[in-house]
């Protein structure tokens, strides 16, 4: 599944891509944000290590619940 805009990026397409990413994070919707990462994503947050999209989604839900 591909989501526009796709490479190669023009300046305007790159701006759109960045704004879409910002909008996703600012929505504070863990499910929506987690979809931006691969199924086997690996994250590190200080002393916490996350593996996979479900762990990333759970982490974001905890983070944004505060």
mmCIF file with all atom_site columns, C-alpha atoms in Angstrom:
data_model
loop_
_atom_site.group_PDB
_atom_site.id
_atom_site.type_symbol
_atom_site.label_atom_id
_atom_site.label_alt_id
_atom_site.label_comp_id
_atom_site.label_asym_id
_atom_site.label_entity_id
_atom_site.label_seq_id
_atom_site.pdbx_PDB_ins_code
_atom_site.Cartn_x
_atom_site.Cartn_y
_atom_site.Cartn_z
_atom_site.occupancy
_atom_site.B_iso_or_equiv
_atom_site.pdbx_formal_charge
_atom_site.auth_seq_id
_atom_site.auth_comp_id
_atom_site.auth_asym_id
_atom_site.auth_atom_id
_atom_site.pdbx_PDB_model_num
ATOM 1  C CA . UNK A 1 1  ? 0.000  0.000  0.000  1.00 0.00 ? 1  UNK A CA 1
ATOM 2  C CA . UNK A 1 2  ? 1.441  3.381  -0.954 1.00 0.00 ? 2  UNK A CA 1
ATOM 3  C CA . UNK A 1 3  ? 0.294  6.687  0.422  1.00 0.00 ? 3  UNK A CA 1
ATOM 4  C CA . UNK A 1 4  ? 0.810  9.904  -1.505 1.00 0.00 ? 4  UNK A CA 1
ATOM 5  C CA . UNK A 1 5  ? 2.949  11.856 -1.855 1.00 0.00 ? 5  UNK A CA 1
ATOM 6  C CA . UNK A 1 6  ? 5.528  9.364  -3.081 1.00 0.00 ? 6  UNK A CA 1
ATOM 7  C CA . UNK A 1 7  ? 9.151  9.950  -4.150 1.00 0.00 ? 7  UNK A CA 1
ATOM 8  C CA . UNK A 1 8  ? 10.686 11.637 -6.009 1.00 0.00 ? 8  UNK A CA 1
ATOM 9  C CA . UNK A 1 9  ? 9.536  14.698 -4.103 1.00 0.00 ? 9  UNK A CA 1
ATOM 10 C CA . UNK A 1 10 ? 9.188  18.175 -5.408 1.00 0.00 ? 10 UNK A CA 1
ATOM 11 C CA . UNK A 1 11 ? 9.547  20.943 -2.877 1.00 0.00 ? 11 UNK A CA 1
ATOM 12 C CA . UNK A 1 12 ? 5.763  21.278 -2.616 1.00 0.00 ? 12 UNK A CA 1
ATOM 13 C CA . UNK A 1 13 ? 5.235  17.512 -2.265 1.00 0.00 ? 13 UNK A CA 1
ATOM 14 C CA . UNK A 1 14 ? 7.858  17.392 0.495  1.00 0.00 ? 14 UNK A CA 1
ATOM 15 C CA . UNK A 1 15 ? 6.068  20.178 2.372  1.00 0.00 ? 15 UNK A CA 1
ATOM 16 C CA . UNK A 1 16 ? 2.787  18.244 2.084  1.00 0.00 ? 16 UNK A CA 1
ATOM 17 C CA . UNK A 1 17 ? 4.455  15.077 3.384  1.00 0.00 ? 17 UNK A CA 1
ATOM 18 C CA . UNK A 1 18 ? 5.914  16.882 6.412  1.00 0.00 ? 18 UNK A CA 1
ATOM 19 C CA . UNK A 1 19 ? 2.600  18.560 7.203  1.00 0.00 ? 19 UNK A CA 1
ATOM 20 C CA . UNK A 1 20 ? 0.775  15.205 7.009  1.00 0.00 ? 20 UNK A CA 1
ATOM 21 C CA . UNK A 1 21 ? 3.289  13.718 9.462  1.00 0.00 ? 21 UNK A CA 1
ATOM 22 C CA . UNK A 1 22 ? 2.886  16.691 11.809 1.00 0.00 ? 22 UNK A CA 1
ATOM 23 C CA . UNK A 1 23 ? -0.906 16.436 11.605 1.00 0.00 ? 23 UNK A CA 1
ATOM 24 C CA . UNK A 1 24 ? -0.728 12.736 12.450 1.00 0.00 ? 24 UNK A CA 1
ATOM 25 C CA . UNK A 1 25 ? 1.406  13.328 15.553 1.00 0.00 ? 25 UNK A CA 1
ATOM 26 C CA . UNK A 1 26 ? -0.694 16.310 16.609 1.00 0.00 ? 26 UNK A CA 1
ATOM 27 C CA . UNK A 1 27 ? -3.871 14.211 16.386 1.00 0.00 ? 27 UNK A CA 1
ATOM 28 C CA . UNK A 1 28 ? -2.563 12.146 19.320 1.00 0.00 ? 28 UNK A CA 1
ATOM 29 C CA . UNK A 1 29 ? -4.274 9.103  17.818 1.00 0.00 ? 29 UNK A CA 1
ATOM 30 C CA . UNK A 1 30 ? -1.905 6.195  18.610 1.00 0.00 ? 30 UNK A CA 1
ATOM 31 C CA . UNK A 1 31 ? -3.443 3.887  15.987 1.00 0.00 ? 31 UNK A CA 1
ATOM 32 C CA . UNK A 1 32 ? -3.101 6.512  13.257 1.00 0.00 ? 32 UNK A CA 1
ATOM 33 C CA . UNK A 1 33 ? 0.482  7.410  14.201 1.00 0.00 ? 33 UNK A CA 1
ATOM 34 C CA . UNK A 1 34 ? 1.562  3.753  14.512 1.00 0.00 ? 34 UNK A CA 1
ATOM 35 C CA . UNK A 1 35 ? 0.444  3.105  10.921 1.00 0.00 ? 35 UNK A CA 1
ATOM 36 C CA . UNK A 1 36 ? 3.195  5.447  9.745  1.00 0.00 ? 36 UNK A CA 1
ATOM 37 C CA . UNK A 1 37 ? 5.771  2.916  10.964 1.00 0.00 ? 37 UNK A CA 1
ATOM 38 C CA . UNK A 1 38 ? 6.615  -0.556 9.651  1.00 0.00 ? 38 UNK A CA 1
ATOM 39 C CA . UNK A 1 39 ? 5.051  -3.636 11.239 1.00 0.00 ? 39 UNK A CA 1
ATOM 40 C CA . UNK A 1 40 ? 8.445  -4.625 12.665 1.00 0.00 ? 40 UNK A CA 1
ATOM 41 C CA . UNK A 1 41 ? 9.458  -1.138 13.810 1.00 0.00 ? 41 UNK A CA 1
ATOM 42 C CA . UNK A 1 42 ? 11.942 -0.811 16.673 1.00 0.00 ? 42 UNK A CA 1
ATOM 43 C CA . UNK A 1 43 ? 11.830 2.172  19.005 1.00 0.00 ? 43 UNK A CA 1
ATOM 44 C CA . UNK A 1 44 ? 13.890 3.325  21.947 1.00 0.00 ? 44 UNK A CA 1
ATOM 45 C CA . UNK A 1 45 ? 12.543 5.793  24.473 1.00 0.00 ? 45 UNK A CA 1
ATOM 46 C CA . UNK A 1 46 ? 15.109 6.388  27.186 1.00 0.00 ? 46 UNK A CA 1
ATOM 47 C CA . UNK A 1 47 ? 15.313 3.000  28.979 1.00 0.00 ? 47 UNK A CA 1
ATOM 48 C CA . UNK A 1 48 ? 12.302 1.490  27.202 1.00 0.00 ? 48 UNK A CA 1
ATOM 49 C CA . UNK A 1 49 ? 12.758 -0.580 24.047 1.00 0.00 ? 49 UNK A CA 1
ATOM 50 C CA . UNK A 1 50 ? 9.752  -1.282 21.840 1.00 0.00 ? 50 UNK A CA 1
ATOM 51 C CA . UNK A 1 51 ? 9.426  -3.863 19.091 1.00 0.00 ? 51 UNK A CA 1
ATOM 52 C CA . UNK A 1 52 ? 6.618  -3.843 16.591 1.00 0.00 ? 52 UNK A CA 1
ATOM 53 C CA . UNK A 1 53 ? 3.745  -1.582 15.747 1.00 0.00 ? 53 UNK A CA 1
ATOM 54 C CA . UNK A 1 54 ? 1.454  -2.843 18.575 1.00 0.00 ? 54 UNK A CA 1
ATOM 55 C CA . UNK A 1 55 ? 4.066  -1.962 21.233 1.00 0.00 ? 55 UNK A CA 1
ATOM 56 C CA . UNK A 1 56 ? 4.604  1.455  19.648 1.00 0.00 ? 56 UNK A CA 1
ATOM 57 C CA . UNK A 1 57 ? 0.850  2.059  19.638 1.00 0.00 ? 57 UNK A CA 1
ATOM 58 C CA . UNK A 1 58 ? 0.544  1.007  23.306 1.00 0.00 ? 58 UNK A CA 1
ATOM 59 C CA . UNK A 1 59 ? 3.462  3.273  24.232 1.00 0.00 ? 59 UNK A CA 1
ATOM 60 C CA . UNK A 1 60 ? 1.874  6.260  22.484 1.00 0.00 ? 60 UNK A CA 1
ATOM 61 C CA . UNK A 1 61 ? -1.481 5.570  24.159 1.00 0.00 ? 61 UNK A CA 1
ATOM 62 C CA . UNK A 1 62 ? 0.230  5.580  27.590 1.00 0.00 ? 62 UNK A CA 1
ATOM 63 C CA . UNK A 1 63 ? 2.244  8.672  26.725 1.00 0.00 ? 63 UNK A CA 1
ATOM 64 C CA . UNK A 1 64 ? -0.723 10.692 25.523 1.00 0.00 ? 64 UNK A CA 1
ATOM 65 C CA . UNK A 1 65 ? -3.080 9.515  28.304 1.00 0.00 ? 65 UNK A CA 1
ATOM 66 C CA . UNK A 1 66 ? -1.088 11.630 30.778 1.00 0.00 ? 66 UNK A CA 1
#
